[in-house]
XYZ file of N, CA and C in Angstrom:
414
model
N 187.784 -193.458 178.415
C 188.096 -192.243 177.686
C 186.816 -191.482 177.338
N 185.942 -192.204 176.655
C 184.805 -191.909 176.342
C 183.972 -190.981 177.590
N 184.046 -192.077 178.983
C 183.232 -190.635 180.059
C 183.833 -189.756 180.230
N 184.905 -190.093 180.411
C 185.891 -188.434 180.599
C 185.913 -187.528 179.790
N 185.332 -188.001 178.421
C 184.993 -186.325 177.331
C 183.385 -186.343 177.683
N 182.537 -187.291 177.868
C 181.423 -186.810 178.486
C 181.376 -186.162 179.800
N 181.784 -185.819 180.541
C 181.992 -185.469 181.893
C 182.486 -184.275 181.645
N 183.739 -183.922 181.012
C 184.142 -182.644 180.567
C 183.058 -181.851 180.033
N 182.040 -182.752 179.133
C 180.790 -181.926 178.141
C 180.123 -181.323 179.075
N 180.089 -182.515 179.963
C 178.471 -181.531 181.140
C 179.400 -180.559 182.101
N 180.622 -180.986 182.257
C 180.931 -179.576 183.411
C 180.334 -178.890 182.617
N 181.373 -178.486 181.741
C 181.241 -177.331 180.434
C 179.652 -176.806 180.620
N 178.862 -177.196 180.538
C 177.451 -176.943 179.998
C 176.975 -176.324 181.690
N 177.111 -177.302 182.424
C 176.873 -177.093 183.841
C 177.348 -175.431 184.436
N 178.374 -175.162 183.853
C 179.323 -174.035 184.371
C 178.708 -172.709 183.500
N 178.171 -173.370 182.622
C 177.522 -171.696 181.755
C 176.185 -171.179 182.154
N 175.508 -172.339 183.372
C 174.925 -172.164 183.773
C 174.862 -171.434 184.901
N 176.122 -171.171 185.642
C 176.521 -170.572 186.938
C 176.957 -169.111 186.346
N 177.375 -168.565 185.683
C 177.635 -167.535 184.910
C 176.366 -166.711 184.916
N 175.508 -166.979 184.963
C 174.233 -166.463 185.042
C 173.205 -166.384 185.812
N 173.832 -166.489 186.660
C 173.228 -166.459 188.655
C 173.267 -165.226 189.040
N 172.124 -164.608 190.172
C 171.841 -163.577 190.080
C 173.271 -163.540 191.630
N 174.033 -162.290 191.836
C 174.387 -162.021 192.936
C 173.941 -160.746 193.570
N 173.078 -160.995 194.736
C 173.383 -159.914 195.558
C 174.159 -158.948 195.948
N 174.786 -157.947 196.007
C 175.757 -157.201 196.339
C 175.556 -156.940 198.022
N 174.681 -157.086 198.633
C 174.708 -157.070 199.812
C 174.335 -158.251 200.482
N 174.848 -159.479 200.307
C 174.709 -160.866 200.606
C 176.015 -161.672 199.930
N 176.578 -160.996 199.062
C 177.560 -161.799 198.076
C 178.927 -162.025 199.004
N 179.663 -162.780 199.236
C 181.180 -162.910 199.762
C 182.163 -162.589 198.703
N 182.746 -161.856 198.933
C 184.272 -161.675 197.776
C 184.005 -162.725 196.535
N 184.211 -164.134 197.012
C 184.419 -164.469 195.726
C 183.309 -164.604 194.616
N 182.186 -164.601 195.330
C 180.972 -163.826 194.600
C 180.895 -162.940 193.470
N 181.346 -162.074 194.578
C 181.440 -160.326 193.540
C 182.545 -160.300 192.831
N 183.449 -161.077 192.972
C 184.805 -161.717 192.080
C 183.935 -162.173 190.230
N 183.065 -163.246 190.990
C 182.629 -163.858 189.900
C 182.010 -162.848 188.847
N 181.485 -161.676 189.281
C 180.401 -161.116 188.302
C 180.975 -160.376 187.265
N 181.060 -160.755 186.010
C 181.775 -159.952 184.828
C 181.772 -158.623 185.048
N 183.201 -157.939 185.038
C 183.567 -156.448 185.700
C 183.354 -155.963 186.632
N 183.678 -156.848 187.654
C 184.278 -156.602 188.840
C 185.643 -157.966 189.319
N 186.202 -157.000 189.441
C 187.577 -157.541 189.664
C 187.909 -156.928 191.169
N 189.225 -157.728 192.091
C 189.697 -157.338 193.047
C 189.649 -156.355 193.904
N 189.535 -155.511 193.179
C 189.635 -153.859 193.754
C 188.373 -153.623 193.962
N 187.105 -153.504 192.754
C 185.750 -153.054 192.920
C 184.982 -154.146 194.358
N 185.431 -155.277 194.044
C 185.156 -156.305 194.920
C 185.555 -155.585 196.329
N 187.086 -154.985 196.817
C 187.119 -154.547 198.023
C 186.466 -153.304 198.715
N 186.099 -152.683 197.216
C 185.301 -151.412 197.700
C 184.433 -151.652 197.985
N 183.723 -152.634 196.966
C 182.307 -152.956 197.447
C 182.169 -153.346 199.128
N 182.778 -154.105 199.902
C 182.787 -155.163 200.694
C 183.309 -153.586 201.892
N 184.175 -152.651 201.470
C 184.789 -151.748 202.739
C 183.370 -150.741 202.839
N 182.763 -150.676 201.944
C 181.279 -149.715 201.847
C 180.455 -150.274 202.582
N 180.415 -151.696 202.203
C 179.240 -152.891 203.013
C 179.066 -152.805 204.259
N 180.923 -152.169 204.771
C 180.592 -152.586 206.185
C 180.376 -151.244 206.882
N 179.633 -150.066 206.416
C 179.122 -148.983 206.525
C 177.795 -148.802 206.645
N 176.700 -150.113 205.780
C 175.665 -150.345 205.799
C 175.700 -151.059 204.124
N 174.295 -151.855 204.652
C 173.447 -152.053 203.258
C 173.272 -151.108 202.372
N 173.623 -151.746 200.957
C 173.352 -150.705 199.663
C 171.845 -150.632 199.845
N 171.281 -149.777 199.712
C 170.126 -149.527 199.596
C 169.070 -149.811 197.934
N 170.113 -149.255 197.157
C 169.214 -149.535 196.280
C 170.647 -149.021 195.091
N 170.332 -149.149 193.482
C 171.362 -148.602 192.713
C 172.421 -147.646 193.057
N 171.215 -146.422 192.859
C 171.605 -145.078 193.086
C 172.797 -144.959 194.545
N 172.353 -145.969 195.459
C 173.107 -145.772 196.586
C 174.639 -146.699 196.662
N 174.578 -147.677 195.723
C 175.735 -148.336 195.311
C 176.611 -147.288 194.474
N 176.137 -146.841 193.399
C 177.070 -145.808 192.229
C 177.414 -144.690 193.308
N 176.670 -144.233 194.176
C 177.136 -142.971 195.006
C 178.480 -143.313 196.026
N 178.159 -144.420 196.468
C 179.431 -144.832 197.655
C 179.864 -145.502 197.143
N 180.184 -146.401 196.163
C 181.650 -147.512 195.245
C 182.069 -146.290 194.347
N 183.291 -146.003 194.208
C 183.947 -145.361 193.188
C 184.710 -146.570 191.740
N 184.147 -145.601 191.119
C 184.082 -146.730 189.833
C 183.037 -147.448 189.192
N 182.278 -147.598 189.965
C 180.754 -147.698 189.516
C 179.765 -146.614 189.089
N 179.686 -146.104 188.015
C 178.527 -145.226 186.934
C 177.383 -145.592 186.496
N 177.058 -144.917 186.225
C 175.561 -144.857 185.431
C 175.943 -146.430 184.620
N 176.956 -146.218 183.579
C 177.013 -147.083 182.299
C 177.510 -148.292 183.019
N 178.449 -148.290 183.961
C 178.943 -149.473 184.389
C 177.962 -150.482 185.381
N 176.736 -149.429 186.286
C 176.238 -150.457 186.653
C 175.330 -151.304 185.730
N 174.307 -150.531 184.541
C 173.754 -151.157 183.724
C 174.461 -152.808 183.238
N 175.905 -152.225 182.942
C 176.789 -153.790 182.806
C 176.832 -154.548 183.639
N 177.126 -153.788 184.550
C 176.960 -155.130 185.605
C 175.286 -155.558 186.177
N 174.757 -155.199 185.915
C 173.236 -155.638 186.236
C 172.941 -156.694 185.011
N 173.490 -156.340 184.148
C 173.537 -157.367 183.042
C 174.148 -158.799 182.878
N 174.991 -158.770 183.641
C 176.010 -159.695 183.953
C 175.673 -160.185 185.712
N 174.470 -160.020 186.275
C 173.272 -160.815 187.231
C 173.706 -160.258 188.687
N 174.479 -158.992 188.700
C 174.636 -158.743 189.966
C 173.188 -157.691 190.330
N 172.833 -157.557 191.817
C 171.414 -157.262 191.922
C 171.875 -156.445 192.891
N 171.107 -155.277 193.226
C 171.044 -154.961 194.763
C 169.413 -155.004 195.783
N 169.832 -156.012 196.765
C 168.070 -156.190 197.469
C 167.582 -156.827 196.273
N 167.895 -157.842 195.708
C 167.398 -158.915 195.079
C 166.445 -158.197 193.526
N 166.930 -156.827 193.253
C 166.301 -155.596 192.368
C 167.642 -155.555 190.980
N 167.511 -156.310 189.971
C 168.141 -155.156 188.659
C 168.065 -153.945 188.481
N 169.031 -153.584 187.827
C 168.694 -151.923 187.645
C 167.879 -151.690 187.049
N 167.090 -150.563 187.232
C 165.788 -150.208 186.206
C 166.381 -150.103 185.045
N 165.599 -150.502 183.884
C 165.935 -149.664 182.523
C 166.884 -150.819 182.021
N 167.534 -151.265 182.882
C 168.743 -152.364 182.011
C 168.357 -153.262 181.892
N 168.603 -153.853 180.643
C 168.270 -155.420 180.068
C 168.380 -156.253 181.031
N 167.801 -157.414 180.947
C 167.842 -158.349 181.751
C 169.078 -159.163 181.824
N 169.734 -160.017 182.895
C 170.637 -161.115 182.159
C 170.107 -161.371 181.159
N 171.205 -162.170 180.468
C 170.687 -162.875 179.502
C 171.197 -164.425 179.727
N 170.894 -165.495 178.587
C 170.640 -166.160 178.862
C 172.034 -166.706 177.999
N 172.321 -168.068 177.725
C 173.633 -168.354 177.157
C 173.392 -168.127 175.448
N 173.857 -167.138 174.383
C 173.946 -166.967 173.603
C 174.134 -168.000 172.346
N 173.057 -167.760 170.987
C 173.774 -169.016 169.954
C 175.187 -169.481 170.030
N 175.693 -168.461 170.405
C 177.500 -168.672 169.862
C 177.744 -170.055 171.156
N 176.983 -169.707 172.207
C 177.740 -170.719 173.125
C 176.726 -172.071 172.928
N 175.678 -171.837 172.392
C 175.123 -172.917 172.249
C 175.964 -173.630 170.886
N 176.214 -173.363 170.113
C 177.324 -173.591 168.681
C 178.256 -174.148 169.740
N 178.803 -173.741 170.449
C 180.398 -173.939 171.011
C 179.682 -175.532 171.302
N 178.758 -175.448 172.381
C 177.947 -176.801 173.003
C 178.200 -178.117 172.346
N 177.384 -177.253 171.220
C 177.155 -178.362 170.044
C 178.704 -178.560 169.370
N 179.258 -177.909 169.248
C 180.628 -178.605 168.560
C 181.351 -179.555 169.782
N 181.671 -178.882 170.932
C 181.832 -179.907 171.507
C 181.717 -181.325 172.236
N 179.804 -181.417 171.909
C 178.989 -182.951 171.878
C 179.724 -183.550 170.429
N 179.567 -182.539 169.826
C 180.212 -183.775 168.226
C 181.628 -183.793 167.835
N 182.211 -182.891 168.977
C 183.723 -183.682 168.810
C 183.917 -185.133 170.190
N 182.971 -184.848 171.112
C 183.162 -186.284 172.030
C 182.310 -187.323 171.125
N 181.393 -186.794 169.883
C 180.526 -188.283 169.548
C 181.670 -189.242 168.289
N 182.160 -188.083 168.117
C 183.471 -188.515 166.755
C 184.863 -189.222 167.707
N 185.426 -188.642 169.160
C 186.455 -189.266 169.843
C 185.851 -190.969 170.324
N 184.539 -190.963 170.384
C 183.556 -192.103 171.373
C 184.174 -193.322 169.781
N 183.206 -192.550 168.880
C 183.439 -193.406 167.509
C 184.797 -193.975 166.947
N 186.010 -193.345 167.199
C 187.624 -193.542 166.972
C 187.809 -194.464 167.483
N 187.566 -194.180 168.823
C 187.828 -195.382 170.373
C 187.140 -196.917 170.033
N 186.309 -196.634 169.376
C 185.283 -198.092 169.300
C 185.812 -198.843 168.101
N 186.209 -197.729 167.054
C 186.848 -198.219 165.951
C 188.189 -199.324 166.251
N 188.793 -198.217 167.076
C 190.139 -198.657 167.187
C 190.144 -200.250 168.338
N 189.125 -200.152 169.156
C 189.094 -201.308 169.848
C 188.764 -202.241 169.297
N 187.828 -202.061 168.067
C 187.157 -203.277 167.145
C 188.612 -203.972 166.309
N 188.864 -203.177 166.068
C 190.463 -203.212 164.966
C 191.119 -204.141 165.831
N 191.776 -203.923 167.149
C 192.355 -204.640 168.046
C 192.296 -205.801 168.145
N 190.618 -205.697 168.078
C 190.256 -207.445 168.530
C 190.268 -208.322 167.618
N 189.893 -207.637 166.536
C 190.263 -208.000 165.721
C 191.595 -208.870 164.875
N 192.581 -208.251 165.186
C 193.915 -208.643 164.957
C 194.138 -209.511 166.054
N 193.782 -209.974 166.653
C 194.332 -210.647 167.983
C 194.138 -211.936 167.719
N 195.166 -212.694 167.680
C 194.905 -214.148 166.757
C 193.786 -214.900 167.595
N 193.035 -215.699 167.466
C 191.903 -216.221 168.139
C 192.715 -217.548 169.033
N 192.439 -217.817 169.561
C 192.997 -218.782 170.632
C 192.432 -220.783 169.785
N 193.632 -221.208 169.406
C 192.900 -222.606 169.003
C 192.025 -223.626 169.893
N 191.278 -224.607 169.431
C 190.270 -225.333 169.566
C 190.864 -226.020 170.894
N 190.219 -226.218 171.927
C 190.322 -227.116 173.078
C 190.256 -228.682 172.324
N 190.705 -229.471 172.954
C 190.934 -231.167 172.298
C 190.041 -231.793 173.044
């Protein structure tokens, strides 16, 4: 029981780490550009029916040929690690990195597996406890 809430801990931790991978827009496969916070299905197919017109060149040349992509929206999404030619948008913040709040989340969920680990040990001690002891060989 015990690895299986440790194992759950590190996906968990493992996976907030993938959230923050840079994607290419002209190297990325669908489910790529799927992944990158605000872009969904549709922006994903535009992106990919433009692609096959040529390489984005640079920002300016992504916001001009994807409809739906702006000024404000690519900044977000440059924020959220999508790149074009391996380039963030100028001017926009960098990714970022996993926030206190998710480091809090982290940490609550190491000390709810260190409190389930502790129950389990309790409860097995208890067990053996009660288990009448086997009498003396003759």
């Amino acid at each position: 029981m015990f690895k299986k809430l440790l194992l759950a801990v590190a996906t968990l931790i493992a996976t907030m780490g993938f959230a923050f991978a840079q994607v290419d827009v002209n190297k990325a496969d669908a489910a790529a550009l799927d992944s990158v916070k605000g872009i969904g299905p549709a922006k994903t197919k535009a992106i990919m029916e433009e692609r096959k017109k040529g390489d984005f060149k640079d920002w300016a040349d992504l916001e001009k040929r994807v409809k739906g992509i702006g000024e404000k929206n690519a900044v977000k999404l440059s924020q959220a690690g999508l790149v074009v030619n391996g380039k963030p948008l100028d001017g926009a913040p960098a990714a970022t990195a996993p926030t206190a709040k998710a480091d809090k989340a982290t940490d609550k969920a190491a000390a709810k597996a260190d409190k389930a680990a502790a129950k389990a040990a309790k409860a097995d001690k208890a067990a053996a406890a009660s288990t009448p002891a086997a009498p003396p060989a003759k």
